[in-house]
Amino acid sequence: MAMMCVITKKVGINIGTIAKRRRSRRTKTGFLQKDPSMDPSTGNLQVLNALDGAKTQWYHFTAIVIAGMGFFTDAYDLFCISLVTKLLGRIYYHKEGSPTPGSLPPEVSAAVNGVALVGTLAGQLFFGWLGDKLGRKKVYGITLMLMCLCSIASGLSFGSHPKGVMTTLCFFRFWLGFGIGGDYPLSATIMSEYSNKKTRGGFIAAVFAMQGFGILGGGVFAIMISAIFNSRFKAPPYEVDPIKSTVPEADYVWRIVLMVGALPALLTYYWRMKMPETARFTALVAKNAKKAASDMSKVLQVDIEAEQEKVDEVMEDSKHSFGLFSKEFAKRHGLHLLGTTSTWFLLDIAFYSQNLFQKDIFSAIGWIPPAKTMNAIQEVYKIARAQTLIALCSTVPGYWFTVFLIDKMGRFTIQLLGFSMMTIFMFVLAFPYNYWTHPENNIKFVVIYSLTFFFANFGPNATTFVVPAEIFPARLRSTCHGISAASGKLGAIVGAFGFLYLAQSKDPKKTSEGYPPGIGVKNSLIVLGVINLLGTLCTFLVPETKGKSLEEMSGENEEETGETRA
């Protein structure tokens, strides 16, 4: 008997303690006895039960910050380009004698705004797949370094000739987007696999909420830089002196804004490399239960049994080895994948159209003064101020409403509410559009326009990120999240390229130079409203995951549960 006690102590298994935890209502490590996932009959591994039932601890917040800073960088890098596109037009596409400042030609503007989104789509698919093959942690550092290097390189675009600068800018922003794309499935998967099931939704949403601070940070930094340069290098408005309105030093402004996006990611690189691999990948994909138990024992500060034999039994079962393109996957998760891809696709058409081109809407209603009444750096300041105000008053609060309420209201309810309210507010803006263009109604327009951002973020922009990280099997989780996210970026590309043309005036005389007539801002807003309505309907394909373990949602403990209960 004494010998047995010594042996069990050496391998880190205290049978009496484990039995006591299962009998008691709550233990020192936060296990809830009445949680069904703690019952051996569920067939779940003890290490996964420990994660599902653990109290919120310091390592949860550490993981949120480490993964969240990646998303801060993602948002900063993706959206800061919209702050400086008008400046790029003034610097590199000035036309002698033109009554209006230079602007990017349609094909150049589409490329500059959209190329990072194309790279993001490719990165989501590639790194999502790679994260399931090599592990979440191994791929995580690669994406971060790619983002850092390409942020810096984007601001160092070579030459002074427009073609050379724009070509190299687009090249580096594609690879920047490629790195950003990898951050989506990896951050979501890592956070979901680290979290307890009671607060999992809030933790994943908190990582994504850093995107709001990234948008806000980009706007604030652009305000600071443009204010400093405008104070240091005085310049007249374009209508007074077209040449002197764009000082040579303005070329530094856009480069600095783009390059600073590398800093927050660099600050967290060391800590990303220190994170252990997630227990769910180690146990269920790499099939190393001993390593999973060891890693999580250190994190949770509790003894956990390895249960290697149970892992081997699960992996040998054909029902737990189906592939992405199998009939079994289509049967179990086909509608789920259709739901996550369709809702994310529809959301991003509307969301990225609003974000990338809100400066054009503000100009159309007169909230940003006509370009010819400002010098080049003043225009950057005005655009950044408008976008920062929207982020501060609606975008950031929307994200955090989701963080605090998602585990109470549920994913389905928040997504349905968000899409529905976005639809209503888009139609409210669209149908009486002429009313909103009157100067006395501009503030009302901005308030309602802000509410569409609020309900995008207290709604589908957060939930479409959370749900794909919860409902698919561990060995396909990163891949399926990557596919869902890539579908979203396809929608973003449609929005970024399509809205650029659609929003042009019907009158050929009023279109931006180089653009064909479009359907106007009013009809474009109607189109976005219809898209949000379709998103509301597609939400019914997405299951509710509140309060359920990852294995319960994916069906990975289904076979064992049936055998035990039989």
XYZ file of C-alpha atoms in Angstrom:
566
model
C 0.000 0.000 0.000
C 2.830 2.388 0.879
C 4.532 1.490 -2.387
C 1.349 2.342 -4.326
C 1.126 5.789 -2.670
C 4.726 6.541 -3.625
C 4.138 5.522 -7.229
C 0.958 7.572 -7.627
C 2.651 10.579 -6.092
C 5.558 10.301 -8.522
C 3.321 10.313 -11.590
C 1.354 13.264 -10.231
C -1.993 11.495 -9.654
C -3.666 11.817 -6.308
C -6.676 9.514 -6.534
C -8.206 10.666 -3.259
C -7.967 14.319 -4.299
C -9.521 13.622 -7.697
C -12.411 11.716 -6.099
C -12.917 14.505 -3.606
C -13.108 17.099 -6.371
C -15.801 15.083 -8.114
C -17.847 14.810 -4.902
C -17.552 18.404 -3.756
C -19.466 21.363 -5.145
C -16.332 23.450 -5.724
C -12.645 22.802 -5.219
C -9.722 25.159 -4.703
C -8.980 25.114 -8.430
C -12.509 26.134 -9.304
C -14.008 22.823 -10.506
C -17.796 22.830 -10.372
C -19.086 19.388 -9.360
C -22.494 19.852 -10.991
C -20.871 20.674 -14.311
C -21.746 17.671 -16.559
C -18.358 17.803 -18.247
C -16.751 16.752 -14.946
C -18.756 13.525 -14.916
C -16.698 10.556 -16.143
C -19.692 9.422 -18.177
C -19.118 12.233 -20.640
C -16.003 10.433 -21.857
C -14.009 13.682 -21.847
C -10.332 13.706 -20.839
C -9.568 14.976 -17.356
C -7.231 17.649 -18.728
C -10.089 19.043 -20.843
C -12.500 18.851 -17.919
C -9.970 20.809 -15.869
C -9.810 23.538 -18.512
C -13.610 23.668 -18.889
C -14.185 23.962 -15.149
C -11.215 26.131 -14.123
C -11.754 29.469 -12.423
C -10.799 32.585 -14.329
C -7.085 32.938 -13.592
C -4.174 35.182 -14.452
C -3.154 33.002 -17.410
C -6.530 33.723 -19.064
C -5.832 37.464 -19.012
C -2.261 36.912 -20.171
C -3.540 34.934 -23.163
C -6.086 37.670 -23.959
C -3.380 40.359 -23.990
C -0.904 38.277 -26.013
C -3.469 37.274 -28.641
C -5.246 40.625 -28.464
C -2.172 42.684 -29.312
C -1.997 40.749 -32.555
C -5.531 41.884 -33.311
C -4.697 45.451 -32.297
C -1.987 45.313 -34.958
C -4.299 43.637 -37.480
C -6.904 46.389 -37.227
C -4.366 49.195 -37.183
C -2.654 47.888 -40.319
C -5.844 47.088 -42.242
C -7.686 50.340 -41.566
C -4.896 52.940 -41.329
C -4.592 52.898 -45.121
C -7.963 54.647 -45.413
C -6.521 57.558 -43.403
C -3.772 58.278 -45.931
C -5.187 57.355 -49.367
C -6.246 60.948 -50.081
C -2.776 62.126 -49.060
C -1.204 59.617 -51.466
C -3.367 61.037 -54.247
C -2.254 64.588 -53.498
C 1.445 63.669 -53.372
C 1.738 61.343 -56.359
C -1.166 62.184 -58.675
C -1.308 65.979 -58.729
C -2.468 67.415 -62.055
C -1.301 70.860 -63.050
C -4.199 73.305 -63.327
C -6.796 70.964 -61.828
C -9.424 72.729 -59.647
C -9.328 69.834 -57.171
C -6.389 68.068 -55.456
C -4.905 64.957 -56.997
C -6.533 61.625 -56.200
C -5.616 57.991 -56.725
C -6.885 56.626 -60.081
C -9.689 54.051 -59.652
C -7.504 51.012 -60.314
C -4.747 52.271 -57.999
C -7.194 53.143 -55.214
C -8.826 49.720 -55.485
C -5.428 48.018 -55.350
C -4.125 50.046 -52.393
C -7.327 49.553 -50.392
C -7.964 45.944 -51.402
C -4.617 44.187 -51.792
C -4.165 43.667 -48.036
C -7.599 42.055 -47.929
C -6.609 39.652 -50.711
C -3.473 38.759 -48.746
C -5.537 38.301 -45.593
C -7.870 35.880 -47.358
C -4.929 33.793 -48.581
C -3.295 33.886 -45.139
C -6.463 32.757 -43.374
C -6.751 29.682 -45.566
C -3.053 28.791 -45.472
C -2.264 29.415 -41.811
C -5.631 28.016 -40.712
C -4.700 24.726 -42.387
C -1.112 24.904 -41.106
C -2.298 25.522 -37.537
C -4.073 22.151 -37.572
C -1.068 20.397 -39.083
C 1.875 21.818 -37.122
C 0.186 23.194 -34.027
C -1.132 26.587 -33.024
C 2.001 27.784 -31.250
C 4.524 26.891 -33.976
C 2.682 28.926 -36.585
C 1.796 31.812 -34.256
C 5.260 33.369 -34.219
C 5.600 33.196 -38.001
C 2.481 35.287 -38.575
C 3.567 37.915 -36.060
C 7.020 38.406 -37.562
C 5.552 38.622 -41.059
C 3.204 41.373 -39.863
C 6.026 43.316 -38.207
C 8.415 43.147 -41.159
C 5.807 44.043 -43.759
C 4.422 46.946 -41.694
C 7.866 48.496 -41.710
C 8.453 47.672 -45.381
C 5.116 49.255 -46.370
C 6.383 52.608 -45.133
C 9.675 52.176 -46.961
C 8.133 51.802 -50.424
C 10.869 52.491 -52.917
C 11.412 55.440 -55.240
C 9.569 58.700 -55.810
C 7.779 57.830 -59.048
C 4.060 57.045 -58.516
C 4.186 53.669 -60.234
C 7.193 52.458 -58.239
C 5.829 53.628 -54.889
C 2.366 52.173 -55.425
C 3.693 48.869 -56.761
C 5.988 48.262 -53.787
C 3.338 49.529 -51.348
C 0.827 47.021 -52.737
C 3.421 44.225 -52.724
C 4.263 44.650 -49.050
C 0.648 45.214 -48.026
C -0.286 41.913 -49.666
C 2.234 40.053 -47.488
C 1.212 42.148 -44.510
C -2.338 40.923 -45.098
C -1.036 37.363 -45.464
C 0.410 37.535 -41.947
C -2.709 39.212 -40.564
C -4.792 36.433 -42.104
C -2.980 33.825 -40.036
C -3.714 35.699 -36.842
C -7.484 35.216 -37.216
C -7.813 31.413 -36.958
C -4.828 30.974 -34.647
C -5.818 33.617 -32.084
C -9.437 32.463 -32.002
C -8.504 28.788 -31.722
C -5.864 29.324 -29.042
C -8.193 31.437 -26.912
C -11.100 29.004 -27.264
C -8.910 26.040 -26.330
C -7.437 27.810 -23.298
C -10.756 29.069 -21.911
C -13.201 27.615 -19.425
C -16.652 27.015 -20.876
C -18.431 29.443 -18.557
C -16.613 32.547 -19.838
C -15.183 31.260 -23.143
C -17.269 33.542 -25.340
C -16.217 36.644 -23.419
C -12.546 35.688 -23.593
C -12.571 35.094 -27.357
C -14.590 38.279 -27.890
C -12.088 40.211 -25.740
C -9.278 39.170 -28.093
C -11.318 40.366 -31.063
C -12.316 43.569 -29.215
C -8.702 44.686 -29.436
C -9.515 45.339 -33.080
C -11.568 48.318 -31.901
C -8.573 49.730 -30.032
C -6.475 49.153 -33.151
C -8.867 51.248 -35.267
C -8.958 53.880 -32.520
C -5.180 53.802 -32.131
C -4.653 54.334 -35.853
C -6.925 57.366 -35.839
C -5.364 58.899 -32.717
C -1.829 58.404 -34.014
C -2.725 59.924 -37.402
C -4.235 62.928 -35.595
C -1.035 63.408 -33.583
C 1.339 63.062 -36.516
C -0.703 65.299 -38.842
C -1.083 67.947 -36.102
C 2.674 67.952 -35.459
C 3.571 68.178 -39.150
C 0.908 70.796 -39.869
C 2.215 72.939 -37.027
C 5.839 72.525 -38.083
C 5.365 72.889 -41.843
C 2.817 75.599 -42.606
C 1.006 75.286 -45.939
C -1.874 77.176 -47.619
C -5.116 75.486 -48.749
C -5.161 73.919 -52.210
C -7.413 76.634 -53.637
C -4.868 79.297 -52.616
C -1.735 77.536 -53.876
C -2.069 74.012 -55.334
C 1.679 73.330 -55.273
C 2.575 74.658 -51.821
C -0.521 73.065 -50.235
C 1.359 69.750 -50.269
C 4.688 70.258 -48.539
C 7.510 67.802 -49.360
C 7.511 66.610 -45.741
C 3.950 65.301 -46.192
C 5.536 62.215 -47.761
C 6.808 61.249 -44.310
C 3.342 61.376 -42.743
C 1.839 58.354 -44.509
C 5.066 56.367 -44.165
C 5.241 56.912 -40.389
C 1.552 56.052 -39.940
C 2.003 52.722 -41.744
C 5.282 51.765 -40.089
C 4.168 52.320 -36.488
C 1.804 49.337 -36.890
C 4.797 47.052 -36.242
C 5.397 48.227 -32.666
C 2.540 46.582 -30.698
C 3.149 43.216 -32.347
C 6.888 43.344 -31.641
C 6.197 44.001 -27.960
C 4.346 40.687 -27.557
C 6.521 38.411 -29.706
C 8.535 37.056 -26.751
C 5.400 36.173 -24.787
C 3.826 34.417 -27.740
C 6.821 32.155 -27.934
C 6.567 31.398 -24.203
C 2.946 30.196 -24.398
C 2.581 26.388 -24.204
C 0.719 24.570 -26.971
C -2.986 24.210 -26.262
C -3.948 21.014 -24.441
C -6.666 20.231 -26.965
C -4.203 20.202 -29.872
C -1.601 18.261 -27.900
C -4.061 15.625 -26.666
C -6.617 15.327 -29.474
C -4.490 16.084 -32.554
C -0.867 15.337 -31.587
C -2.184 12.441 -29.399
C 0.236 13.206 -26.581
C -1.939 13.141 -23.459
C 1.076 13.131 -21.133
C 2.422 16.415 -22.566
C -1.052 17.994 -22.487
C -1.525 17.026 -18.843
C 1.961 18.260 -17.943
C 1.510 21.640 -19.654
C -1.896 22.305 -18.135
C -0.818 21.063 -14.686
C 1.729 23.896 -14.657
C -0.760 26.450 -15.957
C -3.625 25.447 -13.640
C -1.343 24.481 -10.749
C -3.162 21.181 -10.183
C -2.354 17.477 -10.696
C -3.962 16.097 -13.871
C -4.027 12.476 -15.010
C -2.599 11.890 -18.503
C -5.087 9.193 -19.709
C -3.052 8.248 -22.802
C -5.060 5.052 -23.322
C -8.304 7.003 -23.635
C -6.721 9.296 -26.253
C -5.544 6.280 -28.254
C -9.035 4.752 -28.145
C -10.670 7.969 -29.333
C -8.218 8.417 -32.186
C -8.613 4.834 -33.373
C -12.362 5.300 -33.738
C -13.208 6.038 -37.411
C -15.925 8.461 -36.311
C -13.191 10.719 -34.947
C -10.935 10.641 -37.991
C -13.121 12.048 -40.775
C -11.654 14.748 -43.024
C -12.873 18.141 -44.108
C -14.186 16.889 -47.449
C -15.807 13.710 -46.128
C -19.503 12.814 -46.022
C -19.247 12.509 -42.249
C -18.073 16.126 -41.951
C -20.841 17.305 -44.283
C -23.384 15.411 -42.205
C -22.146 16.707 -38.851
C -20.898 20.186 -39.659
C -21.890 21.040 -43.227
C -24.710 23.412 -42.248
C -22.560 24.870 -39.485
C -19.813 25.757 -41.967
C -22.368 27.183 -44.390
C -23.755 29.318 -41.555
C -20.383 30.668 -40.412
C -19.146 31.381 -43.944
C -22.344 33.024 -45.220
C -22.857 35.287 -42.199
C -19.220 36.403 -42.135
C -19.273 37.019 -45.911
C -22.399 39.179 -45.730
C -21.243 41.057 -42.646
C -17.883 42.044 -44.121
C -19.397 43.416 -47.316
C -21.219 45.965 -45.170
C -18.610 46.402 -42.428
C -15.579 47.026 -44.638
C -17.546 49.239 -47.021
C -18.461 51.413 -44.050
C -14.954 51.473 -42.551
C -12.829 51.977 -45.644
C -15.063 54.568 -47.270
C -16.681 56.404 -44.403
C -14.483 59.382 -45.291
C -16.327 59.595 -48.632
C -19.704 59.503 -46.883
C -18.609 62.227 -44.468
C -17.437 64.319 -47.404
C -20.741 63.742 -49.235
C -22.780 65.093 -46.305
C -20.381 67.968 -45.717
C -18.985 66.757 -42.391
C -15.454 66.895 -43.819
C -14.789 70.194 -45.660
C -14.150 70.164 -49.432
C -10.606 68.996 -50.173
C -9.656 72.225 -51.971
C -10.248 74.267 -48.787
C -7.501 72.364 -46.916
C -3.838 71.622 -47.374
C -2.723 67.986 -47.670
C -1.848 67.418 -44.010
C -4.979 69.173 -42.751
C -7.045 66.719 -44.779
C -5.381 63.773 -43.045
C -6.180 65.411 -39.694
C -9.862 65.947 -40.559
C -10.349 62.398 -41.885
C -8.566 60.861 -38.869
C -10.621 62.973 -36.459
C -13.902 61.864 -38.035
C -12.980 58.173 -38.013
C -11.609 58.361 -34.468
C -14.852 59.890 -33.231
C -16.833 57.025 -34.796
C -14.464 54.449 -33.252
C -14.565 56.069 -29.817
C -18.328 56.529 -29.635
C -19.587 53.368 -31.307
C -16.995 50.861 -32.525
C -15.090 50.309 -29.257
C -18.186 50.324 -26.974
C -19.894 47.838 -29.311
C -17.047 45.336 -28.969
C -17.061 45.502 -25.169
C -20.822 45.202 -24.880
C -20.329 41.864 -26.629
C -17.490 40.866 -24.286
C -19.587 41.455 -21.179
C -22.895 40.064 -22.460
C -22.064 37.205 -24.855
C -21.981 34.530 -22.128
C -25.264 35.824 -20.707
C -27.285 36.533 -23.868
C -25.661 33.901 -26.096
C -24.019 34.155 -29.511
C -27.182 33.585 -31.544
C -29.185 36.344 -29.839
C -26.419 38.941 -30.135
C -25.790 38.138 -33.809
C -29.490 38.255 -34.674
C -29.916 41.549 -32.804
C -26.847 43.081 -34.468
C -27.812 42.186 -38.032
C -31.411 43.318 -37.457
C -30.415 46.717 -36.059
C -27.828 47.266 -38.808
C -30.562 46.595 -41.371
C -32.940 49.068 -39.739
C -30.368 51.863 -39.400
C -29.105 51.430 -42.968
C -32.637 51.849 -44.281
C -33.208 54.823 -41.970
C -30.143 56.470 -43.526
C -30.896 55.426 -47.095
C -34.522 56.201 -47.843
C -34.589 59.828 -46.589
C -30.972 60.381 -47.740
C -31.612 63.844 -49.175
C -32.851 64.940 -45.751
C -29.534 63.943 -44.157
C -27.469 65.958 -46.648
C -28.821 69.260 -45.297
C -26.166 70.875 -43.053
C -28.504 71.148 -40.054
C -29.017 67.349 -40.103
C -25.374 66.284 -40.391
C -24.952 65.499 -36.685
C -28.095 63.346 -36.690
C -26.729 61.448 -39.698
C -23.423 60.790 -37.925
C -25.248 59.553 -34.782
C -27.334 57.037 -36.743
C -24.352 56.045 -38.883
C -22.421 55.431 -35.649
C -25.189 53.153 -34.396
C -24.654 50.850 -37.399
C -21.035 50.451 -36.234
C -22.142 49.885 -32.653
C -24.511 47.068 -33.615
C -21.986 45.592 -36.042
C -19.617 45.153 -33.118
C -22.282 44.391 -30.522
C -23.401 41.798 -33.013
C -22.079 39.822 -35.969
C -18.616 41.350 -36.270
C -17.745 39.744 -32.913
C -19.924 36.617 -33.007
C -18.795 35.528 -36.484
C -15.271 35.439 -35.041
C -16.233 33.591 -31.861
C -18.522 30.793 -33.098
C -16.217 29.090 -35.684
C -13.648 28.631 -32.911
C -16.155 26.634 -30.855
C -18.203 24.300 -33.050
C -15.677 22.301 -35.097
C -13.437 19.336 -34.057
C -9.971 20.157 -32.678
C -8.124 18.669 -35.666
C -10.163 20.863 -38.073
C -10.902 23.849 -35.832
C -8.206 26.191 -37.126
C -8.882 25.170 -40.744
C -12.635 25.751 -40.492
C -12.140 29.070 -38.726
C -9.731 30.050 -41.497
C -12.305 29.113 -44.161
C -15.006 31.103 -42.357
C -12.716 34.105 -41.952
C -11.594 33.881 -45.594
C -15.236 33.950 -46.643
C -15.511 37.150 -44.627
C -12.513 38.663 -46.364
C -14.036 37.744 -49.721
C -16.990 39.834 -48.609
C -14.605 42.604 -47.566
C -13.032 42.567 -51.030
C -16.476 42.791 -52.628
C -17.277 45.688 -50.318
C -13.980 47.488 -50.790
C -13.929 47.215 -54.572
C -17.672 47.329 -55.192
C -18.641 50.225 -52.936
C -15.875 52.338 -54.465
C -17.758 52.240 -57.776
C -21.342 51.906 -56.550
C -21.208 55.021 -54.380
C -20.276 57.260 -57.326
C -22.916 59.748 -58.401
C -25.380 58.846 -61.157
C -24.473 62.156 -62.810
C -21.263 61.678 -64.863
C -20.308 65.291 -64.126
C -20.253 64.626 -60.364
C -18.246 61.402 -60.262
C -14.679 61.335 -58.967
C -12.104 61.639 -61.713
C -11.605 58.391 -63.606
C -14.718 56.662 -62.254
C -17.803 55.665 -64.241
C -21.231 56.733 -62.920
C -22.506 54.590 -60.054
C -25.807 54.253 -58.246
C -25.106 56.978 -55.686
C -24.614 56.879 -51.930
C -28.356 56.541 -51.245
C -28.815 53.403 -53.342
C -25.531 51.995 -52.055
C -26.845 52.285 -48.499
C -30.025 50.464 -49.574
C -27.878 47.649 -51.008
C -25.968 47.400 -47.712
C -29.287 47.271 -45.839
C -30.457 44.332 -47.969
C -27.143 42.560 -47.358
C -27.602 42.956 -43.594
C -31.131 41.553 -43.917
C -29.742 38.450 -45.642
C -27.235 38.120 -42.801
C -30.119 38.113 -40.339
C -31.688 35.166 -42.160
C -28.423 33.198 -42.456
C -27.894 33.517 -38.699
C -30.480 30.754 -38.232
C -27.906 28.279 -39.622
C -25.520 28.968 -36.732
C -25.898 26.920 -33.477
C -25.841 28.377 -29.970
C -22.699 27.423 -28.042
C -23.265 29.201 -24.727
C -22.354 27.060 -21.709
C -21.254 24.012 -23.724
C -17.811 22.437 -23.874
C -15.898 22.406 -27.165
C -16.093 18.607 -27.293
C -19.837 18.699 -26.699
C -20.295 21.102 -29.632
C -17.960 19.238 -31.990
C -19.162 15.746 -30.977
C -15.639 14.561 -30.149
C -16.790 12.755 -26.991
C -19.991 11.447 -28.600
C -18.852 7.864 -29.123
C -17.533 7.409 -25.597
C -20.642 8.975 -24.072
C -22.851 6.479 -25.876
C -20.724 3.532 -24.832
C -20.623 4.571 -21.205
C -24.331 5.216 -20.887
C -25.194 1.959 -22.628
